[in-house]
Short mmCIF file of C-alpha atoms in Angstrom, two decimals:
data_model
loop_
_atom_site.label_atom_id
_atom_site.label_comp_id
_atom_site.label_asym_id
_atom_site.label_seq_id
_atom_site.Cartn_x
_atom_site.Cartn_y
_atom_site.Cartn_z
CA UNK A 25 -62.88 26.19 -41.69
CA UNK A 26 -64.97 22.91 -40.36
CA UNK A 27 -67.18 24.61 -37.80
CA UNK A 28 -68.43 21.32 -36.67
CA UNK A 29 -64.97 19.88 -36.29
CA UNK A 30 -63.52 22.53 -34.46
CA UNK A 31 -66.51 22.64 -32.14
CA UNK A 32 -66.12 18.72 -31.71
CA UNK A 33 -62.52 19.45 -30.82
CA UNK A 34 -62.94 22.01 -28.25
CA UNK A 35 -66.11 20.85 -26.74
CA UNK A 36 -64.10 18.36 -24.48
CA UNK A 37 -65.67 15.36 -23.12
CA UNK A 38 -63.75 14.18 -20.42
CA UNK A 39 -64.41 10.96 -18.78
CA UNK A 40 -65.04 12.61 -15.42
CA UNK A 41 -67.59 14.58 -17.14
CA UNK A 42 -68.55 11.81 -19.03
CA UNK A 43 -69.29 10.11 -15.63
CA UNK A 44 -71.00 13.12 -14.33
CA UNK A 45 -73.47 12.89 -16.95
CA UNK A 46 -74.60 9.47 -16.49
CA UNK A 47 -75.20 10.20 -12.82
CA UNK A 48 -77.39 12.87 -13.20
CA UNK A 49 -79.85 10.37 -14.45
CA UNK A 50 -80.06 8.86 -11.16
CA UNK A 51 -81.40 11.54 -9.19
CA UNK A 52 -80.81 8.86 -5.56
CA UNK A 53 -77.19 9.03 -6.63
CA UNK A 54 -74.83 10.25 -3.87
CA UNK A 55 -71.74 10.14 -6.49
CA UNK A 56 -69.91 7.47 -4.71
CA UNK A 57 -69.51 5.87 -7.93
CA UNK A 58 -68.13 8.81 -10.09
CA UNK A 59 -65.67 8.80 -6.67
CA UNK A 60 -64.57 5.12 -7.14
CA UNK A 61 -64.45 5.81 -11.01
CA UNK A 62 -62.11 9.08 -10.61
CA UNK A 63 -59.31 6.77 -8.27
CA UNK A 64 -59.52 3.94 -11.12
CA UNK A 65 -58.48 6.51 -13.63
CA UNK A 66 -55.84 8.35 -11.69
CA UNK A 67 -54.58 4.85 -11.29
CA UNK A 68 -54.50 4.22 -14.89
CA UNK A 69 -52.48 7.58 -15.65
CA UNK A 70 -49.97 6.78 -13.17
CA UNK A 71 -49.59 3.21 -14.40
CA UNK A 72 -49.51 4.37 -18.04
CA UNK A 73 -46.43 7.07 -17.11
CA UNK A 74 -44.10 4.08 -15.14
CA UNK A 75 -45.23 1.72 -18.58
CA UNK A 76 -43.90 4.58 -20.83
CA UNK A 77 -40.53 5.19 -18.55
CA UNK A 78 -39.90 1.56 -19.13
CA UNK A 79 -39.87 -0.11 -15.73
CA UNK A 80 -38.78 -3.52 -15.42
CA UNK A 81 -41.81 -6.07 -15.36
CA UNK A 82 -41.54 -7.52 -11.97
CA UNK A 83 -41.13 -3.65 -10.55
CA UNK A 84 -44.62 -2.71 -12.61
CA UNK A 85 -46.15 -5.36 -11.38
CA UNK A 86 -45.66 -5.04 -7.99
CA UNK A 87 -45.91 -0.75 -8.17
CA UNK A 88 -49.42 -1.17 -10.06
CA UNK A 89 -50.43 -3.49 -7.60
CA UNK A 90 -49.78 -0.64 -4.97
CA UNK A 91 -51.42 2.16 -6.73
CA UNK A 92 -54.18 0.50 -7.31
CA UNK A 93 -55.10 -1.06 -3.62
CA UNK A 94 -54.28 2.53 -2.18
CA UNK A 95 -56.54 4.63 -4.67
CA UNK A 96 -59.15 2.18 -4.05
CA UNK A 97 -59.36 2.31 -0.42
CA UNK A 98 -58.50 5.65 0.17
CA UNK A 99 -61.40 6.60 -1.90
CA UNK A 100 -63.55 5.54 0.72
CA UNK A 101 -66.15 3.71 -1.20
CA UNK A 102 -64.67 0.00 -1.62
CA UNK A 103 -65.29 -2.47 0.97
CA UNK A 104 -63.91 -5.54 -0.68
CA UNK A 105 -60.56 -5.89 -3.38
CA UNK A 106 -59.99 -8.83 -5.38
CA UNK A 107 -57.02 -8.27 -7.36
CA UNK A 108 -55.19 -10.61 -10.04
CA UNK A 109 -51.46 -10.31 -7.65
CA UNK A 110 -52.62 -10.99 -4.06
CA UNK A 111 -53.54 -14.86 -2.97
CA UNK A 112 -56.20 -13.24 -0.53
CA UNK A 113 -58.92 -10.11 -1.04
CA UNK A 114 -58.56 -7.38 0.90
CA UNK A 115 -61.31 -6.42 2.96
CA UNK A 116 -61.32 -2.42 3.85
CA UNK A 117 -61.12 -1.44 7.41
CA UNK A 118 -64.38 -0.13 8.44
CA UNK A 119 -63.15 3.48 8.56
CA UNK A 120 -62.97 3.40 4.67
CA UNK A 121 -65.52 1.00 3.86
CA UNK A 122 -68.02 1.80 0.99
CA UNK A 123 -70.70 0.29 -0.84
CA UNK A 124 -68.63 -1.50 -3.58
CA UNK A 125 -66.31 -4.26 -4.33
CA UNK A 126 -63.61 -3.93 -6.91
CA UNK A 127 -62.23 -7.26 -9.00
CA UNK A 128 -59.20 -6.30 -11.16
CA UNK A 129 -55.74 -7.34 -12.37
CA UNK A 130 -53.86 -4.40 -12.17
CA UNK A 131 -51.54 -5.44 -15.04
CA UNK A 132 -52.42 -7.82 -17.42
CA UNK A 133 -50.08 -8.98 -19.77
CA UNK A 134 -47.17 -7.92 -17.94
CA UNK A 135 -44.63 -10.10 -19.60
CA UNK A 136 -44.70 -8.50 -22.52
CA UNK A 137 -43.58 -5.40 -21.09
CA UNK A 138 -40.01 -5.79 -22.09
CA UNK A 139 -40.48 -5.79 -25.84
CA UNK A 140 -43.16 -2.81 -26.34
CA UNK A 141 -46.37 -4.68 -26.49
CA UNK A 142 -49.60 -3.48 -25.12
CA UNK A 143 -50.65 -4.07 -21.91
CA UNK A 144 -53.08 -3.24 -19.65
CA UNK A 145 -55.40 -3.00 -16.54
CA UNK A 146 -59.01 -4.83 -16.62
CA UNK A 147 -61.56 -4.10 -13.72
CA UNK A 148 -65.06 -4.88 -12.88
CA UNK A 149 -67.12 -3.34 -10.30
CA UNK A 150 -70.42 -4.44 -8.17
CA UNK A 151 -72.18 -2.93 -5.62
CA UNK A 152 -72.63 -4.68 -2.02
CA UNK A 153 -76.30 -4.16 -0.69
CA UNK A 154 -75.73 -5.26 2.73
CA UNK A 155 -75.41 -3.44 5.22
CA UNK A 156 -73.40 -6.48 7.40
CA UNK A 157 -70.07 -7.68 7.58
CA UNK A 158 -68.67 -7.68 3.87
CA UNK A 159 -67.84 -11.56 2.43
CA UNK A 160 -66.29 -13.17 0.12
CA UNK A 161 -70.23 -14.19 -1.43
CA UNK A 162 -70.03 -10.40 -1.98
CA UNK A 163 -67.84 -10.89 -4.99
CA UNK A 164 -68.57 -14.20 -5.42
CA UNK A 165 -71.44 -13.00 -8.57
CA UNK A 166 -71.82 -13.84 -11.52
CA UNK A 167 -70.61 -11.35 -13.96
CA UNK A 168 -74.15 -9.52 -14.86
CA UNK A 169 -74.47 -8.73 -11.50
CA UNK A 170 -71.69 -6.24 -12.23
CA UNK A 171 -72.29 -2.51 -12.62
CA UNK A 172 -69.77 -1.67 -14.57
CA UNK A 173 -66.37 -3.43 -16.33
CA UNK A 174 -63.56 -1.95 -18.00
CA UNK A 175 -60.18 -1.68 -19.15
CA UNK A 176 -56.93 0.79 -20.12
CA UNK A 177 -54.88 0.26 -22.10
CA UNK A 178 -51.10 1.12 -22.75
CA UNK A 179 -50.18 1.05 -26.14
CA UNK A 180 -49.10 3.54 -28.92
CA UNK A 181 -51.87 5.55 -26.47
CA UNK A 182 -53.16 5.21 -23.36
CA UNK A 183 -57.22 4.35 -24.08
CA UNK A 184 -59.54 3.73 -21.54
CA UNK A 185 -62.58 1.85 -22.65
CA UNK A 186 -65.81 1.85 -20.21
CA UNK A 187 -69.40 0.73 -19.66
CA UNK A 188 -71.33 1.36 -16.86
CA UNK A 189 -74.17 -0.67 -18.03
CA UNK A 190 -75.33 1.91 -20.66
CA UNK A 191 -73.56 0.62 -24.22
CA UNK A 192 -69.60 0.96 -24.33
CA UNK A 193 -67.44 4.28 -24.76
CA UNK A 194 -63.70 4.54 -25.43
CA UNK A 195 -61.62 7.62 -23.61
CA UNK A 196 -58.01 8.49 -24.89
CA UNK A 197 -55.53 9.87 -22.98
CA UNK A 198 -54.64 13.46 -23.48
CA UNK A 199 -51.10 13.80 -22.43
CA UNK A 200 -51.28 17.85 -22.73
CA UNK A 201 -54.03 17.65 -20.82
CA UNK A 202 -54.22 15.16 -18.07
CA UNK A 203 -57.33 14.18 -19.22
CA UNK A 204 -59.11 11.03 -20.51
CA UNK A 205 -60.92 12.50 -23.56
CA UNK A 206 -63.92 10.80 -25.27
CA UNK A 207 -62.95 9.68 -28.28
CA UNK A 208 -64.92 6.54 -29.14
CA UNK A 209 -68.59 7.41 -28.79
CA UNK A 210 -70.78 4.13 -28.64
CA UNK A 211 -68.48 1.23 -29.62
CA UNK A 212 -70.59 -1.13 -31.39
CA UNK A 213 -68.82 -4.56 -32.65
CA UNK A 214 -69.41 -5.56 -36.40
CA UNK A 215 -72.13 -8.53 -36.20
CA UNK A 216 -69.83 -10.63 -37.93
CA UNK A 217 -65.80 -10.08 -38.12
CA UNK A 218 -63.03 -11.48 -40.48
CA UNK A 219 -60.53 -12.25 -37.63
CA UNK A 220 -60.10 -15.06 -35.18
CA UNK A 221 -57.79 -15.18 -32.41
CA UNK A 222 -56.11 -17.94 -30.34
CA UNK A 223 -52.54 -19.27 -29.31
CA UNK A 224 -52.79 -21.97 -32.41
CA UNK A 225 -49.61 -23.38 -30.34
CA UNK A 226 -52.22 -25.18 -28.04
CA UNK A 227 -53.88 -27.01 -30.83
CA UNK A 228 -52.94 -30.80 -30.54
CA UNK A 229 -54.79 -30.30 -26.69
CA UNK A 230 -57.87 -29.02 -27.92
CA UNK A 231 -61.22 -30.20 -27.91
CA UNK A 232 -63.30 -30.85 -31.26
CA UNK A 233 -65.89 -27.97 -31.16
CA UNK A 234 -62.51 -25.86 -31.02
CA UNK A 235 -60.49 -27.27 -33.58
CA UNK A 236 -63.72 -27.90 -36.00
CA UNK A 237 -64.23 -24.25 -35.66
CA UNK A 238 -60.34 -22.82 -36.44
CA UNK A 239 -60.30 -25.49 -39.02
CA UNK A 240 -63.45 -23.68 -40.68
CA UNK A 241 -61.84 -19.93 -40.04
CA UNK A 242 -59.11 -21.47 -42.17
CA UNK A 243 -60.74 -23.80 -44.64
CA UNK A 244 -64.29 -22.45 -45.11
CA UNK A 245 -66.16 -24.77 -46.72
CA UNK A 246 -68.87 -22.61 -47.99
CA UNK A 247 -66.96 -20.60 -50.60
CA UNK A 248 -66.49 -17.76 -48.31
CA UNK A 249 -62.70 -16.51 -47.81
CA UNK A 250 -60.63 -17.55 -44.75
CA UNK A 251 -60.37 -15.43 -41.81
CA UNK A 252 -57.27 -13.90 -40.70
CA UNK A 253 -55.50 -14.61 -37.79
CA UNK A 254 -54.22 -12.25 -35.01
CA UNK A 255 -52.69 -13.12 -31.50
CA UNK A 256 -50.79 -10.69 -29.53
CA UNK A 257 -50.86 -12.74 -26.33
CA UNK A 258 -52.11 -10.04 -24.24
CA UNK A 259 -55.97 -10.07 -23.49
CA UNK A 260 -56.60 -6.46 -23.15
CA UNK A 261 -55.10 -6.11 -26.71
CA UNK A 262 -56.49 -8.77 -28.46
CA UNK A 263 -59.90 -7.79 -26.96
CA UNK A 264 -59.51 -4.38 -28.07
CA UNK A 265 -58.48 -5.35 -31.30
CA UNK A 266 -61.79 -7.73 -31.25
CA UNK A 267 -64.32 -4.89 -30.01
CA UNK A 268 -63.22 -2.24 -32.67
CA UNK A 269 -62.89 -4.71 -35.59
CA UNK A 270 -64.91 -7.75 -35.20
CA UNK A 271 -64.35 -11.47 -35.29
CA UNK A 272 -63.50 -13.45 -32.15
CA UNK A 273 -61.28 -14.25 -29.24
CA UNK A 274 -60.78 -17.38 -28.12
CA UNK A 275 -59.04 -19.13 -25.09
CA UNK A 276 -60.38 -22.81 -24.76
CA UNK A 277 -59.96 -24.97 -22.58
CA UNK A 278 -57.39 -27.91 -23.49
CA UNK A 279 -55.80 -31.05 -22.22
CA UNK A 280 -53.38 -28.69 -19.99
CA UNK A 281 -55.80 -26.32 -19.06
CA UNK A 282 -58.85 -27.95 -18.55
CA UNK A 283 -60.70 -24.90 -16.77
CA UNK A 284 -58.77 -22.55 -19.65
CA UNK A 285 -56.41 -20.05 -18.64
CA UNK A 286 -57.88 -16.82 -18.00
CA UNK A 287 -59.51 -15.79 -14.52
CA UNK A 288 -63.39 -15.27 -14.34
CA UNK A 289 -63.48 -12.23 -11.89
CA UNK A 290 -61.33 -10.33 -13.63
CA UNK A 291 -60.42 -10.85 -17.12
CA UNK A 292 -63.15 -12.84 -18.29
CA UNK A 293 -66.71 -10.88 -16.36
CA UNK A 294 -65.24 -7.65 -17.50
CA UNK A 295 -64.43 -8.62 -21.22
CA UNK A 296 -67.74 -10.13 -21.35
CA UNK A 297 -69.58 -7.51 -20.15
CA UNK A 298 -67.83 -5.02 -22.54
CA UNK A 299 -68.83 -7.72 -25.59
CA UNK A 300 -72.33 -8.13 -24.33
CA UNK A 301 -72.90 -3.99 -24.13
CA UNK A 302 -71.07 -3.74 -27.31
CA UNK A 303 -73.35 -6.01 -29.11
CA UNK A 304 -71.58 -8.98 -29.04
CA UNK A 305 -71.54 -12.29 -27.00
CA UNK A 306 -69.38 -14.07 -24.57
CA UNK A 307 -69.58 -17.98 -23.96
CA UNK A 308 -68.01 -20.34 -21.78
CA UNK A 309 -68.34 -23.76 -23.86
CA UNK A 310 -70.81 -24.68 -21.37
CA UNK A 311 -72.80 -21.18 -20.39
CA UNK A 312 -73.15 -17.72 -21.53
CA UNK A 313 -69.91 -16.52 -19.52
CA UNK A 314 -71.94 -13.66 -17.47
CA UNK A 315 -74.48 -16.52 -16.07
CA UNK A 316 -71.08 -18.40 -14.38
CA UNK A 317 -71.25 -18.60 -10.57
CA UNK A 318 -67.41 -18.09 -9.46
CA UNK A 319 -67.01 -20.50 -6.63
CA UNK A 320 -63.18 -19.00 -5.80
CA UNK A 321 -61.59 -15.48 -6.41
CA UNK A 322 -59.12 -16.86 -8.91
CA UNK A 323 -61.28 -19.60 -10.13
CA UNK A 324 -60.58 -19.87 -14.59
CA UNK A 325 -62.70 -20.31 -16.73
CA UNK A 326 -62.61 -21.05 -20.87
CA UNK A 327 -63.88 -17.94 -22.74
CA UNK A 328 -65.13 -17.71 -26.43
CA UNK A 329 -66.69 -13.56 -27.48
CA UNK A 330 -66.61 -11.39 -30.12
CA UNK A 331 -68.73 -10.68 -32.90
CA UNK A 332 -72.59 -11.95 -32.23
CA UNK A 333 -72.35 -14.34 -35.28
CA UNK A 334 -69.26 -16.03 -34.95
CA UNK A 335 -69.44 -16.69 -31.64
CA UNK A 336 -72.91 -18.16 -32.30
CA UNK A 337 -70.72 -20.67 -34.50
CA UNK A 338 -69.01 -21.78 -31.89
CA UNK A 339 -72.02 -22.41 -29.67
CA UNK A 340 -73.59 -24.10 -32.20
CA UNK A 341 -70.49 -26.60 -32.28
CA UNK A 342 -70.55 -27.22 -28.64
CA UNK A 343 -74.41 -28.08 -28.57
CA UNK A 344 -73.82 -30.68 -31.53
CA UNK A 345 -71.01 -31.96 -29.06
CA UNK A 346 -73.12 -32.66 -26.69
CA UNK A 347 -75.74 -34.29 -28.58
CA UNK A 348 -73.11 -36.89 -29.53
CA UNK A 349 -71.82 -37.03 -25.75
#
């Protein structure tokens, strides 16, 4: 019998513990946070039980919506909600007003619902100093200001990946148990991956760093083999895919898009900040993507991150860009 197996497997880390953990390194902490945290999950295991019962998409979108608003104010430690499926934020009535603002789209990827893919919910969270009136500035950060980012997602299993600031760890649902159990210790991305990933259907509006730098996944011209290429069309699994594996994830802009496709608050800050703690980087075409100053709450943005070295590629295309320019 594997002694240190079956110890691994009954000494469960739970996420909540997990959480626990890291706060007890903060002697000032009051555990508002591992509050917040503890709603964010129970509103990932409901969300992941409607995904398995196969509700219809516009149903799920509108239910995770719900669950998510309500855990997060009735926690009592959110004072400001930005979330991917309402025009407006919603500012928490002072009753049930905390220290922290939550950015998140409840259910991203949601058209794919209907023919099994994964999906998922993407979050970031920052804390509000002030004591004053909460505002919009409050959320208006860039994305290091953030104190933690993170995502679940629903796929063959529900997995819940997290950083609080402190490297990245993966959680996996439990279904016996209820519980998020840690199952991906310290998620480091490979400095340099094999894959690339992009909707290649966009092509003829890209801009040259972009297609000089597919062109090169595809036709290296330094005798090293050709990347492969893997698009699911939902972020959360393409990023997951990117974080375990390697290589990179892009979504340019193009001629359509010209500010890209993907929101800053809450699809690009918190995939960034998962690539940064992971090891890897996250660029705009312009910026590192965590430096970006939102100026709206669904402002987009162009995103290029993954593996440190290929997205270092990239950046080095855009900088001989604009040396031409």
């Amino acid at each position: 019998m594997d002694h240190a197996a079956e110890a691994y497997r009954t000494d469960l880390m739970t996420i909540t513990r997990y959480v626990l953990n890291e706060q007890s390194k903060y002697p000032e902490s009051r555990g508002d946070f591992t509050i917040l945290l503890s709603n964010i999950v129970l509103g990932c295991k409901f969300v992941c039980t409607a995904v398995n019962k196969g509700e219809e998409q516009k149903k799920l979108d509108v239910l995770s919506n719900e669950v998510f608003v309500k855990a997060l104010v009735s926690s009592g430690r959110t004072c400001i909600l930005v979330s991917e499926e309402d025009e407006e934020a919603t500012f928490v009535e002072l009753s049930k007003r905390g220290r922290y603002a939550v950015v998140f789209d409840p259910l991203d990827g949601s058209s794919n619902i209907d023919c099994g893919v994964s999906i998922g919910t993407i979050f970031g969270i920052y804390l509000v100093n002030d004591n004053g009136e909460p505002t919009l500035d409050d959320v208006l950060q860039p994305g290091k200001n953030m104190l933690a980012a993170g995502y679940c997602m629903y796929g063959s299993s529900c997995t819940f990946v997290l950083s609080t600031g402190n490297g990245v760890n993966g959680f996996t649902l439990d279904p016996s148990l209820g519980e998020f159990i840690l199952t991906h210790p310290d998620i480091k991305i490979p400095k340099k991956g094999k894959i690339y990933s992009v909707n290649e259907g966009n092509a003829k509006n890209w801009d040259e760093p972009t297609t000089k730098y597919v062109e090169k996944c595809k036709f290296p011209k330094d005798g090293s083999s050709s990347k492969s290429l893997r698009y699911i069309g939902s972020m959360v699994a393409d990023v997951h895919r990117t974080l375990l594996y390697g290589g990179i994830f892009l979504y340019p802009a193009d001629k359509k898009s010209p500010n890209g496709k993907l929101r800053v608050l809450y699809e690009v800050f918190p995939m960034s900040f998962l690539m940064e703690q992971a090891g890897g980087q996250a660029y705009t075409g312009k910026q590192r993507a965590l430096d970006l100053v939102p100026e709206k709450i669904h402002e987009r943005s162009p995103i290029f991150l993954g593996s440190y070295d290929d997205v270092e590629e990239i950046k080095t295309l855009y900088a001989a860009e604009e040396k031409k320019g």
